[in-house]
Coordinates of C-alpha atoms and ligand atoms in Angstrom, one line a residue:
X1 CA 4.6 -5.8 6.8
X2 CA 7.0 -6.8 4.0
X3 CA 6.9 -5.1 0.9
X4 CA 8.6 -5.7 -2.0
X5 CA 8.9 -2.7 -5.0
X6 CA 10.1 -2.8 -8.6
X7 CA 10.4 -0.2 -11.3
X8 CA 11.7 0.2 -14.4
X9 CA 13.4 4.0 -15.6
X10 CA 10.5 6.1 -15.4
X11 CA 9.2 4.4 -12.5
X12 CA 12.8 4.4 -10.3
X13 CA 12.5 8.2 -9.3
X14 CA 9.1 7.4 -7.4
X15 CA 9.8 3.7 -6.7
X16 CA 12.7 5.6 -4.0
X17 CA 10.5 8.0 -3.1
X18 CA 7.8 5.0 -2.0
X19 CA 10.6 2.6 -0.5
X20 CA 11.8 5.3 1.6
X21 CA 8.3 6.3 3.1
X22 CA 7.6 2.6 4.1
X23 CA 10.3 2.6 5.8
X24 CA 9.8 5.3 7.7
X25 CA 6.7 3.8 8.6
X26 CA 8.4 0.9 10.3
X27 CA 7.9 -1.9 7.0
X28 CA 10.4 -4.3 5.6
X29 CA 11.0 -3.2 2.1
X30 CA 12.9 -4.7 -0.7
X31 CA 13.6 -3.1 -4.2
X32 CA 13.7 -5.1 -7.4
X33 CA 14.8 -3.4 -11.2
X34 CA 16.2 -0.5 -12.5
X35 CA 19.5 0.7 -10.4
X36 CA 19.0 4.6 -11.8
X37 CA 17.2 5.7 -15.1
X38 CA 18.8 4.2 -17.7
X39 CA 16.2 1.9 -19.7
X40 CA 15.0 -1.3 -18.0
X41 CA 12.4 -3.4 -19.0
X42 CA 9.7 -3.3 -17.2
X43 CA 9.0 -7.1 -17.6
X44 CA 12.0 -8.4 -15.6
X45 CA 10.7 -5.8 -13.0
X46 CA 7.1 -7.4 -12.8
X47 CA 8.7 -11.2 -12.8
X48 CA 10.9 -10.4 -9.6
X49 CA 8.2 -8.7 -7.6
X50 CA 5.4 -11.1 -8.8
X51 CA 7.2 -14.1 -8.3
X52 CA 8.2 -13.1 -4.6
X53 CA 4.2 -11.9 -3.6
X54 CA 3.1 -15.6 -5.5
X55 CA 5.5 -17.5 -2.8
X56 CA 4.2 -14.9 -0.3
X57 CA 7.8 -13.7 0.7
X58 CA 5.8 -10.3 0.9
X59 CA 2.4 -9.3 2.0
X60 CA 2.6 -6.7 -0.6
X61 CA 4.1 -6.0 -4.2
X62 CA 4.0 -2.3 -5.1
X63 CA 5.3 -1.7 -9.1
X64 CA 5.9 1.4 -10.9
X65 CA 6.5 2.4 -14.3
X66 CA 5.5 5.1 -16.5
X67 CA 1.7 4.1 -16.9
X68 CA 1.6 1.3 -14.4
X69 CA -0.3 -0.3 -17.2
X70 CA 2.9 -2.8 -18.5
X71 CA 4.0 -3.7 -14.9
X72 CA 0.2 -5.2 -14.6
X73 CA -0.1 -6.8 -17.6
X74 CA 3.0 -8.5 -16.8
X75 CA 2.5 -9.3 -12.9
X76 CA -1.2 -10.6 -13.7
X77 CA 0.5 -13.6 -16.0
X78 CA 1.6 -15.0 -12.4
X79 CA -0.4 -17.5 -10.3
X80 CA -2.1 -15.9 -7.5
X81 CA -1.5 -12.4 -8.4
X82 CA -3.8 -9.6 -8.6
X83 CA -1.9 -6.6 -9.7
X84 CA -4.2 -3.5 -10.0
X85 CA -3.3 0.0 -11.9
X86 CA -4.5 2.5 -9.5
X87 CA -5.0 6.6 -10.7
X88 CA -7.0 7.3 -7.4
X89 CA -7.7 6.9 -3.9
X90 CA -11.1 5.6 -4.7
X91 CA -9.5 3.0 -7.0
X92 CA -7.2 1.8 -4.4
X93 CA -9.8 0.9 -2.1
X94 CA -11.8 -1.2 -4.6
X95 CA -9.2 -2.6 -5.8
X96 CA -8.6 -3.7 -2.5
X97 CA -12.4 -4.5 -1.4
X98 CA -13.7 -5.9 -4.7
X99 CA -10.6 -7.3 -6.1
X100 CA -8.2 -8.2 -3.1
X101 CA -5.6 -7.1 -5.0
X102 CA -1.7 -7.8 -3.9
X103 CA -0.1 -5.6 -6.5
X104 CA -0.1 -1.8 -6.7
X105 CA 0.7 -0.5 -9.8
X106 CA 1.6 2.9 -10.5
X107 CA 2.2 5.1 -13.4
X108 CA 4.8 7.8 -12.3
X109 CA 4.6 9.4 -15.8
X110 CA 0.4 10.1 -14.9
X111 CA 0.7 11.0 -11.3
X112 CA 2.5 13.2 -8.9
X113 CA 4.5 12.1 -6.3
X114 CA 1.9 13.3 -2.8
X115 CA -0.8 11.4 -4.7
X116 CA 1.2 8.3 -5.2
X117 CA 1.6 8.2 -1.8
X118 CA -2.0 8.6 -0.6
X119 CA -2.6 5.8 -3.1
X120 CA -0.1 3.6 -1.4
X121 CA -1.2 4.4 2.2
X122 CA -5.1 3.6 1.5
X123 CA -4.0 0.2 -1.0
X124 CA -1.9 -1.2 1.9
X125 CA -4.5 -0.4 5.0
X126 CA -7.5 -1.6 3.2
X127 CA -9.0 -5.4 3.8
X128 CA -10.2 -7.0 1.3
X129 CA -14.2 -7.2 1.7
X130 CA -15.6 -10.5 2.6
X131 CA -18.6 -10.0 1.4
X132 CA -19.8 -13.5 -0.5
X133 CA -20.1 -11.9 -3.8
X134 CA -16.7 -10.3 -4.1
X135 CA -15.3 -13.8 -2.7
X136 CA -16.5 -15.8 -5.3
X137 CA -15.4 -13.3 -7.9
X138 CA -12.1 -13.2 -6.6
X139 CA -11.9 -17.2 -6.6
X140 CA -12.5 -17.3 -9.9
X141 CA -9.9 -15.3 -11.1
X142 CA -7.4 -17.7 -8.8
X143 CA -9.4 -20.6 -10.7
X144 CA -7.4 -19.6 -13.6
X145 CA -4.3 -21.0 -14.7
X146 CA -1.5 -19.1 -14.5
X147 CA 2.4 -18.6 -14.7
X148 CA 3.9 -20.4 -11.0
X149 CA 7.6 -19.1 -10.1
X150 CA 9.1 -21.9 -10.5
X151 CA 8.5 -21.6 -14.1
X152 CA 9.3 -17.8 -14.0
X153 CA 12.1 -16.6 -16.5
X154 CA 13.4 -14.2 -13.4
Ligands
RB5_201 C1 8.9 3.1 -20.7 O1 9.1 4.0 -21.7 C2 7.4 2.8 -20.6 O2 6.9 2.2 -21.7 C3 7.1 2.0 -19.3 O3 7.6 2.7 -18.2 C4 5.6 1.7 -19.0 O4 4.9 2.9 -19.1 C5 5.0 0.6 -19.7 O5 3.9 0.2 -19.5

């Protein structure tokens, strides 16, 4: 699969650790935002990933910063994109199943590393149920309006 990762500063330091273990597995990876941990904002970091999972460039955007809360509230103003802040392997999955999300988001400041990457692992080999109820939930949300990349500051 492709994959595409951003972070900002607190997210960089597990955004490597991520990049480096889907590659290992054998994915194409690309890695959008901060360069080391000095301050980035986390904003530009959401638009670049969001923007490439909208055009569907990647099968996958995986976004970390120190709560995982601002990288979703950002990637969620896109068109088409379902960015979910996971804590848990349970919340992975549903966010998968219920919610089909196509953005992980992370919060490297909440989390350790080994968990981070179990997180990961069940998000991005999870389907998305079909079941009709979760399908017409889910088209609803892509009913809405929303920013399209063209449009995108990034
Ligand atoms: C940066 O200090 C922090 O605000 C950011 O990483 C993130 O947690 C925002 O949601």
């Amino acid at each position: 699969m492709t994959i595409v990762l951003g972070s900002d500063h607190a997210g960089f330091a597990l955004r490597r650790i991520l990049a480096a273990r889907l590659l290992d597995e054998g994915h194409a990876v690309r890695e959008y935002g901060a360069t080391d941990e000095s301050a980035y904002d986390y904003p530009d970091a959401a638009c670049e990933v969001a923007v490439r999972v909208q055009k569907g460039e990647a099968d996958f955007g995986i976004l970390v910063c120190g709560t995982g809360i601002g990288m979703a509230i950002t990637a969620n103003k896109f068109r088409g994109v379902r960015a979910a802040t996971c804590w848990s392997e349970d919340a992975a999955r549903l966010a998968r199943e219920h919610n089909h999300a196509n953005i992980l988001c992370i919060g490297a400041r909440l989390i350790d590393p080994e968990l981070a990457i179990q997180i990961m692992d069940i998000f991005l080999s999870t389907p998305p149920s079909e079941e009709e109820r979760h399908v017409r939930r889910v088209r609803k949300i892509n009913e809405l309006p929303g920013v399209e990349a063209s449009e995108a500051p990034c």
